[in-house]
Amino acid sequence: MKKFSSLKILYIDDDDSVRKSAIELLEFYFDTIYQAHDGLSGIEMYKEHKPDIIITDIHMPNLNGLDMVRQIRTEDTETKIIVMTAFLKTPYLLEAMDLGLIKYLVKPVMENELLITLKSCVTDVNEKKNVFNLGSGYKFDTLNNNLFLNNEQVFLSKKEHVFLKKLLINHDRVVTYNELASSVWDGIMSEDAIRSIVKDIRKKVTKQVIKNVSGIGYKIVLEDD
């Protein structure tokens, strides 16, 4: 499994030696790793850092793993959560099934089993991070450069693809005219050309999805903005 430097992982276990060994393994694959020693500190770390993946033990002091996950799930159904335990009691299994977990691993967890589970999590997280909701049923997949309307592909020209993708991967800021000129037109861009491509894209999605910031450039307006 390759390194996933862009993803954040939170590991929670009250056993210091187990946690230390797990962190040493995870450091081979993730640059950003947070750790906690019980459910209460796990909740605090989750709220502060919003990790992409959580790995947690069940039996811990102060707040057990399942109660911690239940609290997280009241506001977040997307974060990938892996639960570990040394016990195979049926009530725990039934309860865990209702919490939207990726996997329920039995201790001692084999390294290969953990890595396979993490790879599945990473794939799912990356797929969701690459798909942007443009509203009114439109979604754009920046990994495959495809625009969809209710799962049906919508045709875009090559320049329209590049333009829209440039705005989406920089969705948290305004993309300047110079940046767009460099990416879409190899540095040579007329005002008519940029107005024309914006007009054409707005016809294929919704008019409000691309916002002009006068004198600076353009910004994408996502449904959740």
mmCIF file with all atom_site columns, C-alpha atoms in Angstrom:
data_model
loop_
_atom_site.group_PDB
_atom_site.id
_atom_site.type_symbol
_atom_site.label_atom_id
_atom_site.label_alt_id
_atom_site.label_comp_id
_atom_site.label_asym_id
_atom_site.label_entity_id
_atom_site.label_seq_id
_atom_site.pdbx_PDB_ins_code
_atom_site.Cartn_x
_atom_site.Cartn_y
_atom_site.Cartn_z
_atom_site.occupancy
_atom_site.B_iso_or_equiv
_atom_site.pdbx_formal_charge
_atom_site.auth_seq_id
_atom_site.auth_comp_id
_atom_site.auth_asym_id
_atom_site.auth_atom_id
_atom_site.pdbx_PDB_model_num
ATOM 1   C CA . MET A 1 1   ? 0.000   0.000   0.000   1.00 0.00 ? 1   MET A CA 1
ATOM 2   C CA . LYS A 1 2   ? 1.400   3.388   -0.993  1.00 0.00 ? 2   LYS A CA 1
ATOM 3   C CA . LYS A 1 3   ? 1.615   6.418   1.285   1.00 0.00 ? 3   LYS A CA 1
ATOM 4   C CA . PHE A 1 4   ? -1.496  8.563   1.700   1.00 0.00 ? 4   PHE A CA 1
ATOM 5   C CA . SER A 1 5   ? -0.056  11.854  2.895   1.00 0.00 ? 5   SER A CA 1
ATOM 6   C CA . SER A 1 6   ? -3.241  13.854  2.265   1.00 0.00 ? 6   SER A CA 1
ATOM 7   C CA . LEU A 1 7   ? -5.433  11.831  4.634   1.00 0.00 ? 7   LEU A CA 1
ATOM 8   C CA . LYS A 1 8   ? -5.702  12.227  8.413   1.00 0.00 ? 8   LYS A CA 1
ATOM 9   C CA . ILE A 1 9   ? -6.106  9.266   10.746  1.00 0.00 ? 9   ILE A CA 1
ATOM 10  C CA . LEU A 1 10  ? -7.054  9.071   14.436  1.00 0.00 ? 10  LEU A CA 1
ATOM 11  C CA . TYR A 1 11  ? -6.015  6.018   16.465  1.00 0.00 ? 11  TYR A CA 1
ATOM 12  C CA . ILE A 1 12  ? -7.610  5.423   19.892  1.00 0.00 ? 12  ILE A CA 1
ATOM 13  C CA . ASP A 1 13  ? -6.551  2.740   22.396  1.00 0.00 ? 13  ASP A CA 1
ATOM 14  C CA . ASP A 1 14  ? -5.983  2.813   26.145  1.00 0.00 ? 14  ASP A CA 1
ATOM 15  C CA . ASP A 1 15  ? -3.134  0.276   25.917  1.00 0.00 ? 15  ASP A CA 1
ATOM 16  C CA . ASP A 1 16  ? 0.008   2.409   25.522  1.00 0.00 ? 16  ASP A CA 1
ATOM 17  C CA . SER A 1 17  ? 2.170   -0.361  24.047  1.00 0.00 ? 17  SER A CA 1
ATOM 18  C CA . VAL A 1 18  ? -0.481  -1.412  21.515  1.00 0.00 ? 18  VAL A CA 1
ATOM 19  C CA . ARG A 1 19  ? -1.076  2.207   20.537  1.00 0.00 ? 19  ARG A CA 1
ATOM 20  C CA . LYS A 1 20  ? 2.653   2.868   20.136  1.00 0.00 ? 20  LYS A CA 1
ATOM 21  C CA . SER A 1 21  ? 3.123   -0.170  17.871  1.00 0.00 ? 21  SER A CA 1
ATOM 22  C CA . ALA A 1 22  ? 0.097   0.744   15.775  1.00 0.00 ? 22  ALA A CA 1
ATOM 23  C CA . ILE A 1 23  ? 1.267   4.341   15.332  1.00 0.00 ? 23  ILE A CA 1
ATOM 24  C CA . GLU A 1 24  ? 4.698   3.124   14.198  1.00 0.00 ? 24  GLU A CA 1
ATOM 25  C CA . LEU A 1 25  ? 3.006   1.009   11.516  1.00 0.00 ? 25  LEU A CA 1
ATOM 26  C CA . LEU A 1 26  ? 0.628   3.763   10.407  1.00 0.00 ? 26  LEU A CA 1
ATOM 27  C CA . GLU A 1 27  ? 3.491   6.237   10.035  1.00 0.00 ? 27  GLU A CA 1
ATOM 28  C CA . PHE A 1 28  ? 4.669   4.249   7.010   1.00 0.00 ? 28  PHE A CA 1
ATOM 29  C CA . TYR A 1 29  ? 1.424   5.137   5.208   1.00 0.00 ? 29  TYR A CA 1
ATOM 30  C CA . PHE A 1 30  ? 0.063   8.372   6.716   1.00 0.00 ? 30  PHE A CA 1
ATOM 31  C CA . ASP A 1 31  ? 1.822   11.669  7.425   1.00 0.00 ? 31  ASP A CA 1
ATOM 32  C CA . THR A 1 32  ? -0.885  13.004  9.740   1.00 0.00 ? 32  THR A CA 1
ATOM 33  C CA . ILE A 1 33  ? -1.752  10.719  12.661  1.00 0.00 ? 33  ILE A CA 1
ATOM 34  C CA . TYR A 1 34  ? -3.519  11.740  15.860  1.00 0.00 ? 34  TYR A CA 1
ATOM 35  C CA . GLN A 1 35  ? -3.854  9.525   18.904  1.00 0.00 ? 35  GLN A CA 1
ATOM 36  C CA . ALA A 1 36  ? -5.990  9.316   22.022  1.00 0.00 ? 36  ALA A CA 1
ATOM 37  C CA . HIS A 1 37  ? -6.078  7.033   25.070  1.00 0.00 ? 37  HIS A CA 1
ATOM 38  C CA . ASP A 1 38  ? -9.833  6.801   25.703  1.00 0.00 ? 38  ASP A CA 1
ATOM 39  C CA . GLY A 1 39  ? -13.217 7.732   24.275  1.00 0.00 ? 39  GLY A CA 1
ATOM 40  C CA . LEU A 1 40  ? -13.346 11.172  25.850  1.00 0.00 ? 40  LEU A CA 1
ATOM 41  C CA . SER A 1 41  ? -9.975  12.260  24.490  1.00 0.00 ? 41  SER A CA 1
ATOM 42  C CA . GLY A 1 42  ? -10.955 10.583  21.208  1.00 0.00 ? 42  GLY A CA 1
ATOM 43  C CA . ILE A 1 43  ? -14.027 12.830  20.936  1.00 0.00 ? 43  ILE A CA 1
ATOM 44  C CA . GLU A 1 44  ? -11.870 15.886  21.630  1.00 0.00 ? 44  GLU A CA 1
ATOM 45  C CA . MET A 1 45  ? -9.313  14.911  18.974  1.00 0.00 ? 45  MET A CA 1
ATOM 46  C CA . TYR A 1 46  ? -12.093 14.179  16.472  1.00 0.00 ? 46  TYR A CA 1
ATOM 47  C CA . LYS A 1 47  ? -13.722 17.586  16.991  1.00 0.00 ? 47  LYS A CA 1
ATOM 48  C CA . GLU A 1 48  ? -10.403 19.419  16.769  1.00 0.00 ? 48  GLU A CA 1
ATOM 49  C CA . HIS A 1 49  ? -8.891  17.653  13.749  1.00 0.00 ? 49  HIS A CA 1
ATOM 50  C CA . LYS A 1 50  ? -11.787 16.049  11.795  1.00 0.00 ? 50  LYS A CA 1
ATOM 51  C CA . PRO A 1 51  ? -9.856  12.950  10.666  1.00 0.00 ? 51  PRO A CA 1
ATOM 52  C CA . ASP A 1 52  ? -10.758 11.036  7.515   1.00 0.00 ? 52  ASP A CA 1
ATOM 53  C CA . ILE A 1 53  ? -10.393 7.653   9.252   1.00 0.00 ? 53  ILE A CA 1
ATOM 54  C CA . ILE A 1 54  ? -10.797 6.588   12.891  1.00 0.00 ? 54  ILE A CA 1
ATOM 55  C CA . ILE A 1 55  ? -9.461  3.344   14.359  1.00 0.00 ? 55  ILE A CA 1
ATOM 56  C CA . THR A 1 56  ? -10.667 2.662   17.893  1.00 0.00 ? 56  THR A CA 1
ATOM 57  C CA . ASP A 1 57  ? -10.692 0.015   20.584  1.00 0.00 ? 57  ASP A CA 1
ATOM 58  C CA . ILE A 1 58  ? -14.005 -0.744  22.333  1.00 0.00 ? 58  ILE A CA 1
ATOM 59  C CA . HIS A 1 59  ? -13.075 -1.399  25.964  1.00 0.00 ? 59  HIS A CA 1
ATOM 60  C CA . MET A 1 60  ? -11.574 1.828   27.304  1.00 0.00 ? 60  MET A CA 1
ATOM 61  C CA . PRO A 1 61  ? -11.994 3.868   30.503  1.00 0.00 ? 61  PRO A CA 1
ATOM 62  C CA . ASN A 1 62  ? -14.171 7.002   30.809  1.00 0.00 ? 62  ASN A CA 1
ATOM 63  C CA . LEU A 1 63  ? -16.004 6.408   27.526  1.00 0.00 ? 63  LEU A CA 1
ATOM 64  C CA . ASN A 1 64  ? -15.907 3.153   25.571  1.00 0.00 ? 64  ASN A CA 1
ATOM 65  C CA . GLY A 1 65  ? -15.339 2.996   21.824  1.00 0.00 ? 65  GLY A CA 1
ATOM 66  C CA . LEU A 1 66  ? -18.924 2.242   20.803  1.00 0.00 ? 66  LEU A CA 1
ATOM 67  C CA . ASP A 1 67  ? -20.342 5.093   22.896  1.00 0.00 ? 67  ASP A CA 1
ATOM 68  C CA . MET A 1 68  ? -17.738 7.407   21.385  1.00 0.00 ? 68  MET A CA 1
ATOM 69  C CA . VAL A 1 69  ? -18.666 6.302   17.855  1.00 0.00 ? 69  VAL A CA 1
ATOM 70  C CA . ARG A 1 70  ? -22.353 6.766   18.669  1.00 0.00 ? 70  ARG A CA 1
ATOM 71  C CA . GLN A 1 71  ? -21.689 10.386  19.633  1.00 0.00 ? 71  GLN A CA 1
ATOM 72  C CA . ILE A 1 72  ? -19.711 10.994  16.434  1.00 0.00 ? 72  ILE A CA 1
ATOM 73  C CA . ARG A 1 73  ? -22.442 9.443   14.301  1.00 0.00 ? 73  ARG A CA 1
ATOM 74  C CA . THR A 1 74  ? -25.045 11.907  15.600  1.00 0.00 ? 74  THR A CA 1
ATOM 75  C CA . GLU A 1 75  ? -23.348 14.583  13.493  1.00 0.00 ? 75  GLU A CA 1
ATOM 76  C CA . ASP A 1 76  ? -21.110 12.698  11.067  1.00 0.00 ? 76  ASP A CA 1
ATOM 77  C CA . THR A 1 77  ? -22.057 9.648   9.011   1.00 0.00 ? 77  THR A CA 1
ATOM 78  C CA . GLU A 1 78  ? -19.195 10.005  6.524   1.00 0.00 ? 78  GLU A CA 1
ATOM 79  C CA . THR A 1 79  ? -15.954 9.498   8.512   1.00 0.00 ? 79  THR A CA 1
ATOM 80  C CA . LYS A 1 80  ? -14.634 5.964   8.072   1.00 0.00 ? 80  LYS A CA 1
ATOM 81  C CA . ILE A 1 81  ? -14.491 4.109   11.391  1.00 0.00 ? 81  ILE A CA 1
ATOM 82  C CA . ILE A 1 82  ? -12.763 0.810   12.176  1.00 0.00 ? 82  ILE A CA 1
ATOM 83  C CA . VAL A 1 83  ? -13.454 -0.820  15.554  1.00 0.00 ? 83  VAL A CA 1
ATOM 84  C CA . MET A 1 84  ? -11.134 -3.297  17.282  1.00 0.00 ? 84  MET A CA 1
ATOM 85  C CA . THR A 1 85  ? -11.859 -5.552  20.229  1.00 0.00 ? 85  THR A CA 1
ATOM 86  C CA . ALA A 1 86  ? -10.557 -8.693  21.918  1.00 0.00 ? 86  ALA A CA 1
ATOM 87  C CA . PHE A 1 87  ? -14.132 -9.855  22.558  1.00 0.00 ? 87  PHE A CA 1
ATOM 88  C CA . LEU A 1 88  ? -16.647 -11.431 20.205  1.00 0.00 ? 88  LEU A CA 1
ATOM 89  C CA . LYS A 1 89  ? -19.757 -10.918 22.294  1.00 0.00 ? 89  LYS A CA 1
ATOM 90  C CA . THR A 1 90  ? -22.909 -10.875 20.163  1.00 0.00 ? 90  THR A CA 1
ATOM 91  C CA . PRO A 1 91  ? -24.408 -7.700  21.747  1.00 0.00 ? 91  PRO A CA 1
ATOM 92  C CA . TYR A 1 92  ? -21.289 -5.731  20.795  1.00 0.00 ? 92  TYR A CA 1
ATOM 93  C CA . LEU A 1 93  ? -21.417 -7.066  17.237  1.00 0.00 ? 93  LEU A CA 1
ATOM 94  C CA . LEU A 1 94  ? -25.098 -6.182  16.852  1.00 0.00 ? 94  LEU A CA 1
ATOM 95  C CA . GLU A 1 95  ? -24.546 -2.713  18.276  1.00 0.00 ? 95  GLU A CA 1
ATOM 96  C CA . ALA A 1 96  ? -21.525 -2.120  16.047  1.00 0.00 ? 96  ALA A CA 1
ATOM 97  C CA . MET A 1 97  ? -23.521 -3.077  12.936  1.00 0.00 ? 97  MET A CA 1
ATOM 98  C CA . ASP A 1 98  ? -25.888 -0.142  13.540  1.00 0.00 ? 98  ASP A CA 1
ATOM 99  C CA . LEU A 1 99  ? -23.088 2.428   13.709  1.00 0.00 ? 99  LEU A CA 1
ATOM 100 C CA . GLY A 1 100 ? -22.025 2.401   10.061  1.00 0.00 ? 100 GLY A CA 1
ATOM 101 C CA . LEU A 1 101 ? -18.591 0.892   10.660  1.00 0.00 ? 101 LEU A CA 1
ATOM 102 C CA . ILE A 1 102 ? -16.212 -0.081  7.894   1.00 0.00 ? 102 ILE A CA 1
ATOM 103 C CA . LYS A 1 103 ? -14.902 -3.118  9.759   1.00 0.00 ? 103 LYS A CA 1
ATOM 104 C CA . TYR A 1 104 ? -15.036 -4.885  13.106  1.00 0.00 ? 104 TYR A CA 1
ATOM 105 C CA . LEU A 1 105 ? -11.560 -6.326  13.738  1.00 0.00 ? 105 LEU A CA 1
ATOM 106 C CA . VAL A 1 106 ? -10.739 -8.893  16.406  1.00 0.00 ? 106 VAL A CA 1
ATOM 107 C CA . LYS A 1 107 ? -7.551  -8.447  18.437  1.00 0.00 ? 107 LYS A CA 1
ATOM 108 C CA . PRO A 1 108 ? -4.790  -9.263  18.020  1.00 0.00 ? 108 PRO A CA 1
ATOM 109 C CA . VAL A 1 109 ? -5.263  -7.551  14.653  1.00 0.00 ? 109 VAL A CA 1
ATOM 110 C CA . MET A 1 110 ? -3.039  -8.917  11.903  1.00 0.00 ? 110 MET A CA 1
ATOM 111 C CA . GLU A 1 111 ? -1.059  -6.246  10.062  1.00 0.00 ? 111 GLU A CA 1
ATOM 112 C CA . ASN A 1 112 ? -2.202  -7.460  6.647   1.00 0.00 ? 112 ASN A CA 1
ATOM 113 C CA . GLU A 1 113 ? -5.875  -7.425  7.689   1.00 0.00 ? 113 GLU A CA 1
ATOM 114 C CA . LEU A 1 114 ? -5.577  -3.858  8.975   1.00 0.00 ? 114 LEU A CA 1
ATOM 115 C CA . LEU A 1 115 ? -3.833  -2.672  5.805   1.00 0.00 ? 115 LEU A CA 1
ATOM 116 C CA . ILE A 1 116 ? -6.470  -4.265  3.561   1.00 0.00 ? 116 ILE A CA 1
ATOM 117 C CA . THR A 1 117 ? -9.200  -2.532  5.570   1.00 0.00 ? 117 THR A CA 1
ATOM 118 C CA . LEU A 1 118 ? -7.360  0.804   5.448   1.00 0.00 ? 118 LEU A CA 1
ATOM 119 C CA . LYS A 1 119 ? -6.898  0.509   1.691   1.00 0.00 ? 119 LYS A CA 1
ATOM 120 C CA . SER A 1 120 ? -10.671 0.125   1.304   1.00 0.00 ? 120 SER A CA 1
ATOM 121 C CA . CYS A 1 121 ? -11.217 3.196   3.495   1.00 0.00 ? 121 CYS A CA 1
ATOM 122 C CA . VAL A 1 122 ? -8.698  5.266   1.558   1.00 0.00 ? 122 VAL A CA 1
ATOM 123 C CA . THR A 1 123 ? -10.261 4.343   -1.786  1.00 0.00 ? 123 THR A CA 1
ATOM 124 C CA . ASP A 1 124 ? -13.711 5.341   -0.575  1.00 0.00 ? 124 ASP A CA 1
ATOM 125 C CA . VAL A 1 125 ? -12.517 8.620   0.976   1.00 0.00 ? 125 VAL A CA 1
ATOM 126 C CA . ASN A 1 126 ? -10.608 9.615   -2.159  1.00 0.00 ? 126 ASN A CA 1
ATOM 127 C CA . GLU A 1 127 ? -13.545 8.833   -4.431  1.00 0.00 ? 127 GLU A CA 1
ATOM 128 C CA . LYS A 1 128 ? -15.840 11.046  -2.364  1.00 0.00 ? 128 LYS A CA 1
ATOM 129 C CA . LYS A 1 129 ? -13.261 13.830  -2.162  1.00 0.00 ? 129 LYS A CA 1
ATOM 130 C CA . ASN A 1 130 ? -13.001 13.854  -5.961  1.00 0.00 ? 130 ASN A CA 1
ATOM 131 C CA . VAL A 1 131 ? -16.754 14.221  -6.560  1.00 0.00 ? 131 VAL A CA 1
ATOM 132 C CA . PHE A 1 132 ? -18.227 17.719  -6.179  1.00 0.00 ? 132 PHE A CA 1
ATOM 133 C CA . ASN A 1 133 ? -21.926 18.470  -5.851  1.00 0.00 ? 133 ASN A CA 1
ATOM 134 C CA . LEU A 1 134 ? -22.846 21.389  -8.123  1.00 0.00 ? 134 LEU A CA 1
ATOM 135 C CA . GLY A 1 135 ? -26.523 21.380  -7.175  1.00 0.00 ? 135 GLY A CA 1
ATOM 136 C CA . SER A 1 136 ? -29.707 20.510  -9.105  1.00 0.00 ? 136 SER A CA 1
ATOM 137 C CA . GLY A 1 137 ? -28.487 16.937  -9.610  1.00 0.00 ? 137 GLY A CA 1
ATOM 138 C CA . TYR A 1 138 ? -25.153 17.917  -11.221 1.00 0.00 ? 138 TYR A CA 1
ATOM 139 C CA . LYS A 1 139 ? -21.887 16.367  -10.006 1.00 0.00 ? 139 LYS A CA 1
ATOM 140 C CA . PHE A 1 140 ? -18.342 16.659  -11.327 1.00 0.00 ? 140 PHE A CA 1
ATOM 141 C CA . ASP A 1 141 ? -15.715 13.941  -10.858 1.00 0.00 ? 141 ASP A CA 1
ATOM 142 C CA . THR A 1 142 ? -12.289 15.618  -10.924 1.00 0.00 ? 142 THR A CA 1
ATOM 143 C CA . LEU A 1 143 ? -10.470 12.268  -10.961 1.00 0.00 ? 143 LEU A CA 1
ATOM 144 C CA . ASN A 1 144 ? -12.054 11.124  -14.221 1.00 0.00 ? 144 ASN A CA 1
ATOM 145 C CA . ASN A 1 145 ? -12.987 14.604  -15.519 1.00 0.00 ? 145 ASN A CA 1
ATOM 146 C CA . ASN A 1 146 ? -16.658 13.804  -15.992 1.00 0.00 ? 146 ASN A CA 1
ATOM 147 C CA . LEU A 1 147 ? -19.798 15.873  -15.437 1.00 0.00 ? 147 LEU A CA 1
ATOM 148 C CA . PHE A 1 148 ? -22.997 14.020  -14.512 1.00 0.00 ? 148 PHE A CA 1
ATOM 149 C CA . LEU A 1 149 ? -26.648 14.980  -14.246 1.00 0.00 ? 149 LEU A CA 1
ATOM 150 C CA . ASN A 1 150 ? -28.477 12.399  -12.133 1.00 0.00 ? 150 ASN A CA 1
ATOM 151 C CA . ASN A 1 151 ? -25.771 9.828   -13.021 1.00 0.00 ? 151 ASN A CA 1
ATOM 152 C CA . GLU A 1 152 ? -26.036 10.522  -16.761 1.00 0.00 ? 152 GLU A CA 1
ATOM 153 C CA . GLN A 1 153 ? -22.841 11.934  -18.299 1.00 0.00 ? 153 GLN A CA 1
ATOM 154 C CA . VAL A 1 154 ? -23.014 15.455  -19.716 1.00 0.00 ? 154 VAL A CA 1
ATOM 155 C CA . PHE A 1 155 ? -20.717 16.358  -22.600 1.00 0.00 ? 155 PHE A CA 1
ATOM 156 C CA . LEU A 1 156 ? -18.080 19.040  -22.021 1.00 0.00 ? 156 LEU A CA 1
ATOM 157 C CA . SER A 1 157 ? -15.435 20.284  -24.416 1.00 0.00 ? 157 SER A CA 1
ATOM 158 C CA . LYS A 1 158 ? -11.773 19.860  -23.443 1.00 0.00 ? 158 LYS A CA 1
ATOM 159 C CA . LYS A 1 159 ? -11.459 23.516  -22.419 1.00 0.00 ? 159 LYS A CA 1
ATOM 160 C CA . GLU A 1 160 ? -14.708 23.346  -20.438 1.00 0.00 ? 160 GLU A CA 1
ATOM 161 C CA . HIS A 1 161 ? -13.374 20.306  -18.557 1.00 0.00 ? 161 HIS A CA 1
ATOM 162 C CA . VAL A 1 162 ? -10.113 22.060  -17.699 1.00 0.00 ? 162 VAL A CA 1
ATOM 163 C CA . PHE A 1 163 ? -11.844 25.302  -16.713 1.00 0.00 ? 163 PHE A CA 1
ATOM 164 C CA . LEU A 1 164 ? -14.380 23.615  -14.436 1.00 0.00 ? 164 LEU A CA 1
ATOM 165 C CA . LYS A 1 165 ? -11.788 21.332  -12.855 1.00 0.00 ? 165 LYS A CA 1
ATOM 166 C CA . LYS A 1 166 ? -9.489  24.296  -12.147 1.00 0.00 ? 166 LYS A CA 1
ATOM 167 C CA . LEU A 1 167 ? -12.288 26.026  -10.249 1.00 0.00 ? 167 LEU A CA 1
ATOM 168 C CA . LEU A 1 168 ? -13.276 22.873  -8.365  1.00 0.00 ? 168 LEU A CA 1
ATOM 169 C CA . ILE A 1 169 ? -9.838  21.881  -7.099  1.00 0.00 ? 169 ILE A CA 1
ATOM 170 C CA . ASN A 1 170 ? -9.525  25.474  -5.843  1.00 0.00 ? 170 ASN A CA 1
ATOM 171 C CA . HIS A 1 171 ? -13.118 25.695  -4.622  1.00 0.00 ? 171 HIS A CA 1
ATOM 172 C CA . ASP A 1 172 ? -12.168 27.469  -1.393  1.00 0.00 ? 172 ASP A CA 1
ATOM 173 C CA . ARG A 1 173 ? -10.855 30.578  -3.165  1.00 0.00 ? 173 ARG A CA 1
ATOM 174 C CA . VAL A 1 174 ? -11.126 32.796  -6.243  1.00 0.00 ? 174 VAL A CA 1
ATOM 175 C CA . VAL A 1 175 ? -9.132  31.551  -9.250  1.00 0.00 ? 175 VAL A CA 1
ATOM 176 C CA . THR A 1 176 ? -7.504  34.509  -10.968 1.00 0.00 ? 176 THR A CA 1
ATOM 177 C CA . TYR A 1 177 ? -7.776  35.378  -14.656 1.00 0.00 ? 177 TYR A CA 1
ATOM 178 C CA . ASN A 1 178 ? -4.036  34.711  -15.060 1.00 0.00 ? 178 ASN A CA 1
ATOM 179 C CA . GLU A 1 179 ? -4.350  31.232  -13.539 1.00 0.00 ? 179 GLU A CA 1
ATOM 180 C CA . LEU A 1 180 ? -7.228  30.374  -15.855 1.00 0.00 ? 180 LEU A CA 1
ATOM 181 C CA . ALA A 1 181 ? -5.373  31.766  -18.857 1.00 0.00 ? 181 ALA A CA 1
ATOM 182 C CA . SER A 1 182 ? -2.359  29.599  -18.036 1.00 0.00 ? 182 SER A CA 1
ATOM 183 C CA . SER A 1 183 ? -4.349  26.406  -17.432 1.00 0.00 ? 183 SER A CA 1
ATOM 184 C CA . VAL A 1 184 ? -6.982  26.629  -20.154 1.00 0.00 ? 184 VAL A CA 1
ATOM 185 C CA . TRP A 1 185 ? -5.446  28.760  -22.908 1.00 0.00 ? 185 TRP A CA 1
ATOM 186 C CA . ASP A 1 186 ? -1.683  28.240  -22.379 1.00 0.00 ? 186 ASP A CA 1
ATOM 187 C CA . GLY A 1 187 ? -1.334  31.847  -21.268 1.00 0.00 ? 187 GLY A CA 1
ATOM 188 C CA . ILE A 1 188 ? -3.118  33.536  -24.196 1.00 0.00 ? 188 ILE A CA 1
ATOM 189 C CA . MET A 1 189 ? -6.705  34.437  -23.339 1.00 0.00 ? 189 MET A CA 1
ATOM 190 C CA . SER A 1 190 ? -9.111  37.133  -24.533 1.00 0.00 ? 190 SER A CA 1
ATOM 191 C CA . GLU A 1 191 ? -11.994 38.529  -22.502 1.00 0.00 ? 191 GLU A CA 1
ATOM 192 C CA . ASP A 1 192 ? -14.405 37.223  -25.119 1.00 0.00 ? 192 ASP A CA 1
ATOM 193 C CA . ALA A 1 193 ? -12.958 33.707  -24.803 1.00 0.00 ? 193 ALA A CA 1
ATOM 194 C CA . ILE A 1 194 ? -13.405 33.523  -21.047 1.00 0.00 ? 194 ILE A CA 1
ATOM 195 C CA . ARG A 1 195 ? -16.915 35.020  -21.182 1.00 0.00 ? 195 ARG A CA 1
ATOM 196 C CA . SER A 1 196 ? -17.838 32.520  -23.871 1.00 0.00 ? 196 SER A CA 1
ATOM 197 C CA . ILE A 1 197 ? -16.655 29.455  -21.924 1.00 0.00 ? 197 ILE A CA 1
ATOM 198 C CA . VAL A 1 198 ? -18.379 30.607  -18.742 1.00 0.00 ? 198 VAL A CA 1
ATOM 199 C CA . LYS A 1 199 ? -21.601 31.165  -20.695 1.00 0.00 ? 199 LYS A CA 1
ATOM 200 C CA . ASP A 1 200 ? -21.368 27.687  -22.265 1.00 0.00 ? 200 ASP A CA 1
ATOM 201 C CA . ILE A 1 201 ? -20.711 25.953  -18.929 1.00 0.00 ? 201 ILE A CA 1
ATOM 202 C CA . ARG A 1 202 ? -23.603 27.789  -17.274 1.00 0.00 ? 202 ARG A CA 1
ATOM 203 C CA . LYS A 1 203 ? -25.897 26.465  -20.007 1.00 0.00 ? 203 LYS A CA 1
ATOM 204 C CA . LYS A 1 204 ? -24.825 22.898  -19.153 1.00 0.00 ? 204 LYS A CA 1
ATOM 205 C CA . VAL A 1 205 ? -25.053 23.177  -15.366 1.00 0.00 ? 205 VAL A CA 1
ATOM 206 C CA . THR A 1 206 ? -26.740 25.959  -13.368 1.00 0.00 ? 206 THR A CA 1
ATOM 207 C CA . LYS A 1 207 ? -26.173 29.656  -13.920 1.00 0.00 ? 207 LYS A CA 1
ATOM 208 C CA . GLN A 1 208 ? -25.265 30.264  -10.269 1.00 0.00 ? 208 GLN A CA 1
ATOM 209 C CA . VAL A 1 209 ? -22.474 27.662  -10.123 1.00 0.00 ? 209 VAL A CA 1
ATOM 210 C CA . ILE A 1 210 ? -19.782 30.020  -11.480 1.00 0.00 ? 210 ILE A CA 1
ATOM 211 C CA . LYS A 1 211 ? -19.410 33.394  -9.794  1.00 0.00 ? 211 LYS A CA 1
ATOM 212 C CA . ASN A 1 212 ? -17.438 36.272  -11.297 1.00 0.00 ? 212 ASN A CA 1
ATOM 213 C CA . VAL A 1 213 ? -15.371 38.332  -8.863  1.00 0.00 ? 213 VAL A CA 1
ATOM 214 C CA . SER A 1 214 ? -14.852 41.588  -10.714 1.00 0.00 ? 214 SER A CA 1
ATOM 215 C CA . GLY A 1 215 ? -11.267 42.417  -11.548 1.00 0.00 ? 215 GLY A CA 1
ATOM 216 C CA . ILE A 1 216 ? -9.935  39.191  -10.010 1.00 0.00 ? 216 ILE A CA 1
ATOM 217 C CA . GLY A 1 217 ? -11.335 36.027  -11.574 1.00 0.00 ? 217 GLY A CA 1
ATOM 218 C CA . TYR A 1 218 ? -13.937 33.316  -10.961 1.00 0.00 ? 218 TYR A CA 1
ATOM 219 C CA . LYS A 1 219 ? -15.064 31.117  -8.086  1.00 0.00 ? 219 LYS A CA 1
ATOM 220 C CA . ILE A 1 220 ? -17.094 27.933  -8.065  1.00 0.00 ? 220 ILE A CA 1
ATOM 221 C CA . VAL A 1 221 ? -20.202 27.983  -5.864  1.00 0.00 ? 221 VAL A CA 1
ATOM 222 C CA . LEU A 1 222 ? -20.914 24.516  -4.512  1.00 0.00 ? 222 LEU A CA 1
ATOM 223 C CA . GLU A 1 223 ? -24.306 23.474  -3.153  1.00 0.00 ? 223 GLU A CA 1
ATOM 224 C CA . ASP A 1 224 ? -23.022 23.501  0.444   1.00 0.00 ? 224 ASP A CA 1
ATOM 225 C CA . ASP A 1 225 ? -21.331 26.944  0.159   1.00 0.00 ? 225 ASP A CA 1
#
